[in-house]
Coordinates of C-alpha atoms and ligand atoms in Angstrom, one line a residue:
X1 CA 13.9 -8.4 23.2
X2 CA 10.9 -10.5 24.0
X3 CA 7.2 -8.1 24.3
X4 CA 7.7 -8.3 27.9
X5 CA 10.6 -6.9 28.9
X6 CA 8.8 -3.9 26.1
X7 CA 6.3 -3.1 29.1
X8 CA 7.7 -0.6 31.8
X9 CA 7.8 -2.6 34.8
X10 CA 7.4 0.1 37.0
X11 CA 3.5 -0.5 36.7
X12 CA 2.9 3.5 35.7
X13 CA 5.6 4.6 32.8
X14 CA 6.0 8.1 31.7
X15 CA 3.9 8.1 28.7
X16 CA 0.4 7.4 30.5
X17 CA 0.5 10.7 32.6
X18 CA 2.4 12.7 29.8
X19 CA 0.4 12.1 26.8
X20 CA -2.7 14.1 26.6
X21 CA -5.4 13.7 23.6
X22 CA -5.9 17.3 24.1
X23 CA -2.5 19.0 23.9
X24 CA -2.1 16.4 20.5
X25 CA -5.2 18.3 19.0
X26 CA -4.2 21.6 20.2
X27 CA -1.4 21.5 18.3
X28 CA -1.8 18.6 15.1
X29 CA -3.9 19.5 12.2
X30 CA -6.8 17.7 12.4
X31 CA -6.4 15.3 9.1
X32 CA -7.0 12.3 10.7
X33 CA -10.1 10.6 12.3
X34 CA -8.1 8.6 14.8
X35 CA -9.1 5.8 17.0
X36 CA -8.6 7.1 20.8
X37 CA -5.7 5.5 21.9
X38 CA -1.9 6.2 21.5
X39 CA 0.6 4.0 20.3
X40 CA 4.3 3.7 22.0
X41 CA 5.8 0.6 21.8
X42 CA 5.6 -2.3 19.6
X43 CA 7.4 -5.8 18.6
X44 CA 6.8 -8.3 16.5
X45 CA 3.4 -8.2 15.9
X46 CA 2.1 -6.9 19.2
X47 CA 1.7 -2.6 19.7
X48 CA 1.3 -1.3 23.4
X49 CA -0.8 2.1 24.0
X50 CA 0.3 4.4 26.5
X51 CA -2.0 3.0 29.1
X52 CA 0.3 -0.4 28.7
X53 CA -2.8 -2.5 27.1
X54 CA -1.4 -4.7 24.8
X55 CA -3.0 -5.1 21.2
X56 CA -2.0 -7.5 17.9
X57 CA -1.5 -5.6 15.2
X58 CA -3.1 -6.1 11.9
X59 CA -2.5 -2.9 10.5
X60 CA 0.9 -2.9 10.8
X61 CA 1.3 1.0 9.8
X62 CA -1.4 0.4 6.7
X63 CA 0.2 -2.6 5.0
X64 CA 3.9 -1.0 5.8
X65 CA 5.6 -2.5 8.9
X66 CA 6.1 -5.8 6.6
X67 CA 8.6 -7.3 9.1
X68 CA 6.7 -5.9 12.3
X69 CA 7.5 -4.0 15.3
X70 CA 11.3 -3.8 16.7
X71 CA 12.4 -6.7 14.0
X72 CA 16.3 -7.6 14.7
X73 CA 17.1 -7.1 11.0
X74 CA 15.6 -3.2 11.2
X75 CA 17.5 -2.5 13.8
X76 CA 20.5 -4.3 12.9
X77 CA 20.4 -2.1 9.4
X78 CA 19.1 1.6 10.5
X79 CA 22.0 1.1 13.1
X80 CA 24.5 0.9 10.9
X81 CA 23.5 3.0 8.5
X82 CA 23.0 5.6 10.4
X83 CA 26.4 5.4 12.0
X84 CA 28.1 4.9 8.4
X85 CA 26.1 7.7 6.5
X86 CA 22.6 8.8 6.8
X87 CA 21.9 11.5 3.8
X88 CA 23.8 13.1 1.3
X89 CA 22.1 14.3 -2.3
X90 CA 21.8 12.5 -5.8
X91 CA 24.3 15.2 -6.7
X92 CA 26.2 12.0 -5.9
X93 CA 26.6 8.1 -6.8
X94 CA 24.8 6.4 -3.5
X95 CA 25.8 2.7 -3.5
X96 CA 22.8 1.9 -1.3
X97 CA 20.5 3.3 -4.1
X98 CA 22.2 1.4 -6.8
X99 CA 21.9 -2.1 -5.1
X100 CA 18.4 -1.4 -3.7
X101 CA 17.5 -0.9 -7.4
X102 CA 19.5 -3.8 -8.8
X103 CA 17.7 -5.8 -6.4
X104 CA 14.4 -4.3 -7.5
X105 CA 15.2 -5.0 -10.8
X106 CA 16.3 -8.3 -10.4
X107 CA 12.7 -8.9 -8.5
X108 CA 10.4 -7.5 -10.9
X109 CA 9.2 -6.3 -14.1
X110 CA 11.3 -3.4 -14.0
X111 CA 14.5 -2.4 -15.6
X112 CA 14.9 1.0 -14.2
X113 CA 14.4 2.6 -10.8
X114 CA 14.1 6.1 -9.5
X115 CA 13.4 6.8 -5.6
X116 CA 11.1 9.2 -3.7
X117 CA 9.7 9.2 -0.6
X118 CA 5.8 8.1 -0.1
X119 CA 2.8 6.4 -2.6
X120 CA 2.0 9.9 -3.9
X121 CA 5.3 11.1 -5.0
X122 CA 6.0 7.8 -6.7
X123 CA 2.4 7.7 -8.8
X124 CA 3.1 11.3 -9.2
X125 CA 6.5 10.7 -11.0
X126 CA 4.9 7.8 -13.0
X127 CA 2.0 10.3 -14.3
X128 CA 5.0 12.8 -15.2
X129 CA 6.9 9.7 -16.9
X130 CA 3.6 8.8 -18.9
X131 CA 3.3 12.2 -19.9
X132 CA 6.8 12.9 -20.9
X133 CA 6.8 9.0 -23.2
X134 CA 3.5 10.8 -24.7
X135 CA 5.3 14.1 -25.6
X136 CA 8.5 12.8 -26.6
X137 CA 8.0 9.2 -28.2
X138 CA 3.9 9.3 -29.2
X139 CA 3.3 13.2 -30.3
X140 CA 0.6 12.9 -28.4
X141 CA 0.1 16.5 -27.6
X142 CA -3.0 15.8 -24.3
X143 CA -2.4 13.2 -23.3
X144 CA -5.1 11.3 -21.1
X145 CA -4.7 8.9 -18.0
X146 CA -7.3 6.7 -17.6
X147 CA -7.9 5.8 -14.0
X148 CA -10.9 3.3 -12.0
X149 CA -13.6 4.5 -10.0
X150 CA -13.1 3.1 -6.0
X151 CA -9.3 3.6 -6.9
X152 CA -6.5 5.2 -4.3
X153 CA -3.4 7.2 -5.6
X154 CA -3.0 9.4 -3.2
X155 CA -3.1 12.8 -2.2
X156 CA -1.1 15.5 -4.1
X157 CA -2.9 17.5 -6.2
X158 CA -2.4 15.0 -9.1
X159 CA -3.0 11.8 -7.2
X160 CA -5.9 13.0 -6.0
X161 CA -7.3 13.8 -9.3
X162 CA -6.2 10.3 -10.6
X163 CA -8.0 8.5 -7.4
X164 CA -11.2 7.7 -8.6
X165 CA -13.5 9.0 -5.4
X166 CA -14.8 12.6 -5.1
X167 CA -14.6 12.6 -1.5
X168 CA -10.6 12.7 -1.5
X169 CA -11.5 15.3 -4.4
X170 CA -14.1 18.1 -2.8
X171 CA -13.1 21.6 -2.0
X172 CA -9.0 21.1 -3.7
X173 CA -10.5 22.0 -7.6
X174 CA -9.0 23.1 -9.7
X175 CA -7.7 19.5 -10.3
X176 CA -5.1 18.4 -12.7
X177 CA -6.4 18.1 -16.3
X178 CA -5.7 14.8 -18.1
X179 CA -7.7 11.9 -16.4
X180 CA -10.9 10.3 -17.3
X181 CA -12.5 7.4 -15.3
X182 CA -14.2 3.9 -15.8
X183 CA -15.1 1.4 -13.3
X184 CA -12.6 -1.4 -12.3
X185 CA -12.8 -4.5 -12.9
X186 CA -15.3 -3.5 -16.2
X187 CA -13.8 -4.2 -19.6
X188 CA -16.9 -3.2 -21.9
X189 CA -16.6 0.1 -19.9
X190 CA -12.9 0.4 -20.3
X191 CA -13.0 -0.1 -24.1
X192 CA -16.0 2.7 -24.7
X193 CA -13.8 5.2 -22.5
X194 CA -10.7 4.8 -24.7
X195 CA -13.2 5.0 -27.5
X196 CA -14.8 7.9 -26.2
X197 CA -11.2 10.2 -25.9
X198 CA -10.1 9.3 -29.0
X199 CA -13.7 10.6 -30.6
X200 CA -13.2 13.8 -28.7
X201 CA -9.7 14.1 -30.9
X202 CA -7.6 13.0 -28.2
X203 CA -5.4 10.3 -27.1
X204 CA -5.3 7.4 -24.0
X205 CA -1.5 7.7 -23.3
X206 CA -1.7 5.4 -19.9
X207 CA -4.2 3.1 -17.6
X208 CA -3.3 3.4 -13.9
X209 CA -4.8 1.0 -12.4
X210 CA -4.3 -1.0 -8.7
X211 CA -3.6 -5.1 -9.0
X212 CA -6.2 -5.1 -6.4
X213 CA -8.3 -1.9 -5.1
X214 CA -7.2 -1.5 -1.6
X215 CA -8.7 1.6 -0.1
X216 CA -11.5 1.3 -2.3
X217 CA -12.5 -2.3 -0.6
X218 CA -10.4 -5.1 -1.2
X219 CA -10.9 -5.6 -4.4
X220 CA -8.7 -8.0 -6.1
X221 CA -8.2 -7.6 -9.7
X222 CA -9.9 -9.8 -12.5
X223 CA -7.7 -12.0 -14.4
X224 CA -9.4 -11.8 -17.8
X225 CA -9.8 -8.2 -17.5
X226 CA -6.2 -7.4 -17.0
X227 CA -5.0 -9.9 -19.4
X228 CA -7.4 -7.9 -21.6
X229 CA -6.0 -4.7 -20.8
X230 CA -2.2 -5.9 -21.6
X231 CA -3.5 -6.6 -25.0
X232 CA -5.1 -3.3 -25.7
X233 CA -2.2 -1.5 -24.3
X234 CA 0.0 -3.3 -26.5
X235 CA -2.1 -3.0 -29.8
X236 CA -2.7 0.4 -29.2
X237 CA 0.9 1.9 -27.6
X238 CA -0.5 2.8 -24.4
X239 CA 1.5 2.3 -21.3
X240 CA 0.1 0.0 -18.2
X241 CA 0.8 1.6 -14.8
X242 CA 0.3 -0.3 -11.9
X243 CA 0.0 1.6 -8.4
X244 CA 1.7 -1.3 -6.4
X245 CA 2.1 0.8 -3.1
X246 CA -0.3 -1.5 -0.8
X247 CA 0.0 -5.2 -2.5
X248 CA 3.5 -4.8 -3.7
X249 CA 7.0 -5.8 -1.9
X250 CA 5.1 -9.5 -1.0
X251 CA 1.8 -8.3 0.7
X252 CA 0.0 -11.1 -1.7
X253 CA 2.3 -13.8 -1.3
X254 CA 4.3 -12.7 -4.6
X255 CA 6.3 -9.9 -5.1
X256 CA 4.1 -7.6 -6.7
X257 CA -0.1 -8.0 -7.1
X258 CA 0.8 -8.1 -11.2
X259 CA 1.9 -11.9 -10.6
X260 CA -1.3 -12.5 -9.5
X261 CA -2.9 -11.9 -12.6
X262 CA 0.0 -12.7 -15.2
X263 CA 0.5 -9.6 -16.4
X264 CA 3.4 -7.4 -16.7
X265 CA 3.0 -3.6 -16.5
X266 CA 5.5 -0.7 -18.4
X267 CA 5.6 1.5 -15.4
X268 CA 4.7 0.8 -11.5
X269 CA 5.1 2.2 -7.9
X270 CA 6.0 1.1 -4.9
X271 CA 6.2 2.7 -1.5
X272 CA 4.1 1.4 1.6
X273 CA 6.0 -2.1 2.6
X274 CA 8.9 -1.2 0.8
X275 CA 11.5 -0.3 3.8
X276 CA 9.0 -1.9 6.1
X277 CA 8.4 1.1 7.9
X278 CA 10.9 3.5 7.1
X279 CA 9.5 6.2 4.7
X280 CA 10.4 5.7 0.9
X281 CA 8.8 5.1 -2.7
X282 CA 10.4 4.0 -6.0
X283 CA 8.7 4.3 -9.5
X284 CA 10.0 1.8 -11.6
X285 CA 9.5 0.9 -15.3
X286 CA 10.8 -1.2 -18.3
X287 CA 13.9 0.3 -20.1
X288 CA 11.9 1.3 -23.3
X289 CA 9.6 4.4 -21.2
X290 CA 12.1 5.5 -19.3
X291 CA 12.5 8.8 -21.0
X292 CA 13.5 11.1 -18.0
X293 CA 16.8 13.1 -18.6
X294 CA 19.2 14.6 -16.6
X295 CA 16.4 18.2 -14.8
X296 CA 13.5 16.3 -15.6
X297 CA 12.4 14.9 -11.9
X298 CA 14.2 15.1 -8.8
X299 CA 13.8 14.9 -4.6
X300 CA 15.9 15.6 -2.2
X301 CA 15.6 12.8 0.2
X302 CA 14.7 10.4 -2.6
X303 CA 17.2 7.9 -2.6
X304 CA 19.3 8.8 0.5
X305 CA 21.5 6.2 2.1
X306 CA 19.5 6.0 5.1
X307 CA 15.9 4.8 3.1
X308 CA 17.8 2.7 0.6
X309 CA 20.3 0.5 3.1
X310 CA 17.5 0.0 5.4
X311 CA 14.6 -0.8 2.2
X312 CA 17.6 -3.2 1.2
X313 CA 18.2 -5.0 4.4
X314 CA 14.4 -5.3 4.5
X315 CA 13.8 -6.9 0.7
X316 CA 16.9 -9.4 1.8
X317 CA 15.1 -10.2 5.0
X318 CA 11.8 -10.8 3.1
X319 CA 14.1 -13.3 0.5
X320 CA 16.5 -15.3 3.0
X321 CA 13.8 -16.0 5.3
X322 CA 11.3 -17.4 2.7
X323 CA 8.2 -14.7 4.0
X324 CA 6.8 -15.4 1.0
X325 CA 5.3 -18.5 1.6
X326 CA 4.3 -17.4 5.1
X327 CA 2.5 -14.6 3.6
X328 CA 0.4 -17.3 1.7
X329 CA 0.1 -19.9 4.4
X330 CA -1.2 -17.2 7.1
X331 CA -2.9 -15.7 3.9
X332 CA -4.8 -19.0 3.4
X333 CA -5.7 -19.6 7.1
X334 CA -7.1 -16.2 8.1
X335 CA -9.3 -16.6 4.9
X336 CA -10.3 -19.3 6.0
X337 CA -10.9 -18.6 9.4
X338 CA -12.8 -15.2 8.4
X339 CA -14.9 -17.2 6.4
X340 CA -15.7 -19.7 9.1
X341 CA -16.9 -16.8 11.2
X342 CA -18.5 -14.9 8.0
X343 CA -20.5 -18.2 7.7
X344 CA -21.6 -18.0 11.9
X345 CA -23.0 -14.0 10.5
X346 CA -24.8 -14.5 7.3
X347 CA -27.2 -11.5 7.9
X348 CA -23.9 -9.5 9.1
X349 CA -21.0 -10.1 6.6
X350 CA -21.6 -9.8 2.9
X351 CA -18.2 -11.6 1.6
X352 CA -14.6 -12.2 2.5
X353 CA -11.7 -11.7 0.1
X354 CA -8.3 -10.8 -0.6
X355 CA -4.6 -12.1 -1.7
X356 CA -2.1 -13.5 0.5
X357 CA -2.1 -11.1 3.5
X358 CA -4.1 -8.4 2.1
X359 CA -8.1 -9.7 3.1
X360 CA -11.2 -8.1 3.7
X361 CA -14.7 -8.4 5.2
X362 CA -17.3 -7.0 4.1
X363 CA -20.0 -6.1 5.9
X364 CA -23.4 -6.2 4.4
X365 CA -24.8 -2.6 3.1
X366 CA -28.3 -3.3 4.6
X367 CA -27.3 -3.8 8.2
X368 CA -26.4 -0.7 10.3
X369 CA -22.9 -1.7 11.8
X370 CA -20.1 0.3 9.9
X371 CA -16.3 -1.0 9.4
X372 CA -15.7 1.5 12.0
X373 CA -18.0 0.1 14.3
X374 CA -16.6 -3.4 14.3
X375 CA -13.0 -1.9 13.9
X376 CA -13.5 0.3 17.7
X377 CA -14.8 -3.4 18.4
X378 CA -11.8 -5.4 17.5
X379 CA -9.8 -2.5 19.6
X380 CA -11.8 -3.4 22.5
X381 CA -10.6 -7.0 22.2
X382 CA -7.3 -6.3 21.7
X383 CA -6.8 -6.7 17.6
X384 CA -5.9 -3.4 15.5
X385 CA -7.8 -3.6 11.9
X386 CA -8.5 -0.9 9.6
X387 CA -11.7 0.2 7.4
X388 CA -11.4 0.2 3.4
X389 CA -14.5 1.9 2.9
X390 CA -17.5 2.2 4.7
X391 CA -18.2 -1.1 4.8
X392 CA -14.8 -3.5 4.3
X393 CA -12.7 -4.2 7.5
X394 CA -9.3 -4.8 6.0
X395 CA -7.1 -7.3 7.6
X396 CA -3.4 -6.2 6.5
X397 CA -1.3 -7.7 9.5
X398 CA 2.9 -7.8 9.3
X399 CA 4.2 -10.6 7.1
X400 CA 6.0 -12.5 9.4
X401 CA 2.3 -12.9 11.7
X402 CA 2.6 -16.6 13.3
X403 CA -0.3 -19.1 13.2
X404 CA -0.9 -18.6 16.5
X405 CA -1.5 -14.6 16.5
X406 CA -3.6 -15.4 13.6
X407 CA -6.2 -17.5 15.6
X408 CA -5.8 -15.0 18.3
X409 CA -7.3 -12.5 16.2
X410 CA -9.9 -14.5 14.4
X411 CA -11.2 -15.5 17.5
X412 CA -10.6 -11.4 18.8
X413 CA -13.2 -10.5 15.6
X414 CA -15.8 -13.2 16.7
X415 CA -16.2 -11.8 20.4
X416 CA -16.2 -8.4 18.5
X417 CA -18.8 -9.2 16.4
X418 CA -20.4 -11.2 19.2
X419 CA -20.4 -8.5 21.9
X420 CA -20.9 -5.3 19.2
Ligands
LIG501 C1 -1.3 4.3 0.5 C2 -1.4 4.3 -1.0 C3 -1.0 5.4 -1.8 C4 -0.4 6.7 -1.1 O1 0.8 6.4 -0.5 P1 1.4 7.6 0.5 O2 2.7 7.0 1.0 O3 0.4 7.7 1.6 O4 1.5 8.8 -0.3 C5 -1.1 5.3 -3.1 N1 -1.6 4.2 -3.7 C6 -2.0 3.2 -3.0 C7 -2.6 2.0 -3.7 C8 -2.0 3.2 -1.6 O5 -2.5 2.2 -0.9

């Protein structure tokens, strides 16, 4: 379907005079602050409101619509699926599951998966998994979880307490006992925490950490710092989590963020770009922590056929049509081209940075436009983006982006920033 035929061509539709910003809040919890237009159509990389304007998309759900809007392959796969068998229950052997996970496994670090639904659920199920290696393997009776400061896990009640920001924290206490925090990217700091709980008589049984800090800012990972970390984990038994739910499934131009720093980690998560749009989350680990028996952790639509022959279809899409490298040539060019137009705003933009096709600006901390400022901006000329922070303007656009829609919405960010 090419984006045209997409726009009603009656000149009017049915969505502008039926949807109504009022009746939404009336009847949605009010969760979210939301930019004020609605979304109803999209393909490729191009999203039309319900007024019929025409936007590129470089949010693409959050990091999660890997292959776009409307991609032949989705389609191709949640049709058939959902004609051949949509849900059943893990009271059951679910071919789809078991080839989405050997093809997981045959992609990454991991040796075993287990399936859920969202980021949360699957950092949740790697804090039980942590836990349960500390009871059962270490006799570690507390065990702690050491998390960053600026970090992003989620938001049930034990992601939120792992997620290093008090604003995602204030007014849910009590939180889940068990985590203590250090700055990222901060070994010194990092060595006098695990220091500091095992003076107190207790024990570090995990680091959950992000590849790169994506909520928090765009932060990329250091190199020496999480080479650093392998090594203490190893000396000292403690097991490397990795929340790979933004950078993983390709977002950086590898598979997962670890590859950009050499490492490998003993347990990590996935969810966001992992059925490119269609809700689901795997926790995966190496074969020597997975410790969960038959009871131990369970969902009901974790796994189903539906998520995992779509997710599947999605990962082979990614592979046959070599993404990958597109993910680093765009990556490269809208770097690039960010940092041409960081150069034209010196007393503006502070510093652009990122992996592949996870990037960020950052806008100076003296100066009083906000990332949501120049984000309402960028709506005006026609590009979605989406804050990290009060500050960073994240840049997180479908993998399969062309050169062209690139340029369009560099040059979409300079009239922003020109006309703000
Ligand atoms: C989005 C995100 C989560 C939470 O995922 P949900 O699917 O919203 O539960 C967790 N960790 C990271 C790094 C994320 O970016």
């Amino acid at each position: 379907m090419s984006p045209e035929t997409l726009i009603r061509d009656d000149g009017l539709g049915t969505g502008a005079e039926q949807f109504s910003i009022d009746r939404f809040n009336a009847n949605v919890m009010n969760t979210y602050g939301r930019f004020p237009i609605a979304l109803e159509k999209g393909s490729g990389c191009k999203v039309w409101d319900t007024e019929g304007k025409e936007y590129l998309d470089f949010v693409a759900g959050i990091a999660t619509c890997t292959l776009g809007h409307a991609h032949p392959k989705l389609i191709e796969a949640v049709t058939e699926q959902i004609q051949k068998l949509h849900h059943v229950s893990n009271l059951y052997y679910i071919p789809e599951q078991g080839e989405l996970a050997a093809w997981l496994t045959e992609h990454s670090a991991g040796d075993r998966v287990f399936f859920c639904n969202s980021g949360a659920e699957a950092n949740e199920g790697a804090i039980k998994l942590a836990r349960k290696y500390a009871h059962d393997r270490l006799n570690i009776e507390d065990p702690v979880i050491i998390t960053a400061h600026a970090s992003f896990h989620g938001r049930t009640l034990a992601t939120i307490t792992a997620t290093g920001q008090p604003k995602y924290q204030k007014g849910f206490s009590p939180l889940v006992p068990g985590f203590v925090y250090t700055p990222y990217n901060d070994l010194p700091a990092l060595e006098n925490a695990i220091a500091e709980v095992d003076q107190n008589g207790r024990r570090v049984a995990a680091i959950l950490l992000e590849a790169l800090q994506g909520e928090g800012g765009v932060r990329p990972g250091d190199v020496a710092y999480f080479q650093k970390i392998r090594q203490i984990c190893d000396e000292k038994g403690i097991l490397l989590i990795l929340d790979e739910v933004q950078v993983g499934m390709g977002r950086t131009g590898r598979w997962w963020g670890y590859e950009n720093l050499g490492i490998e980690p003993d347990i990590f998560t996935s969810a966001k770009g992992l059925g490119g749009g269609i809700p689901i989350g795997a926790l995966m680990c190496k074969s020597f922590c997975d410790v969960f028996e038959p009871g131990n952790h369970a969902s009901t639509f974790g796994g189903n056929p539906f998520a995992c022959g779509v997710a599947l279809a999605v990962c082979q899409t990614l592979e046959r049509e070599n993404i990958l490298s597109n993910v680093q040539q765009r990556g490269e060019q809208l770097r690039n081209s960010l940092q041409a137009i960081a150069s034209e705003y010196p007393d503006l933009i502070a510093e652009v940075r990122g992996w592949g096709l996870i990037n960020g600006m950052e806008l100076k901390s003296d100066v009083e436009l906000t990332s949501i400022d120049l984000v309402n901006a960028a709506i005006a000329q026609g590009v979605l983006l989406v804050p990290a922070g009060p500050k960073v303007v994240r840049f997180v656009p479908p993998l399969i982006v062309t050169e062209a829609e690139v340029n369009q919405a560099c040059q979409a960010v300079a009239r922003a920033l020109h006309n703000r």
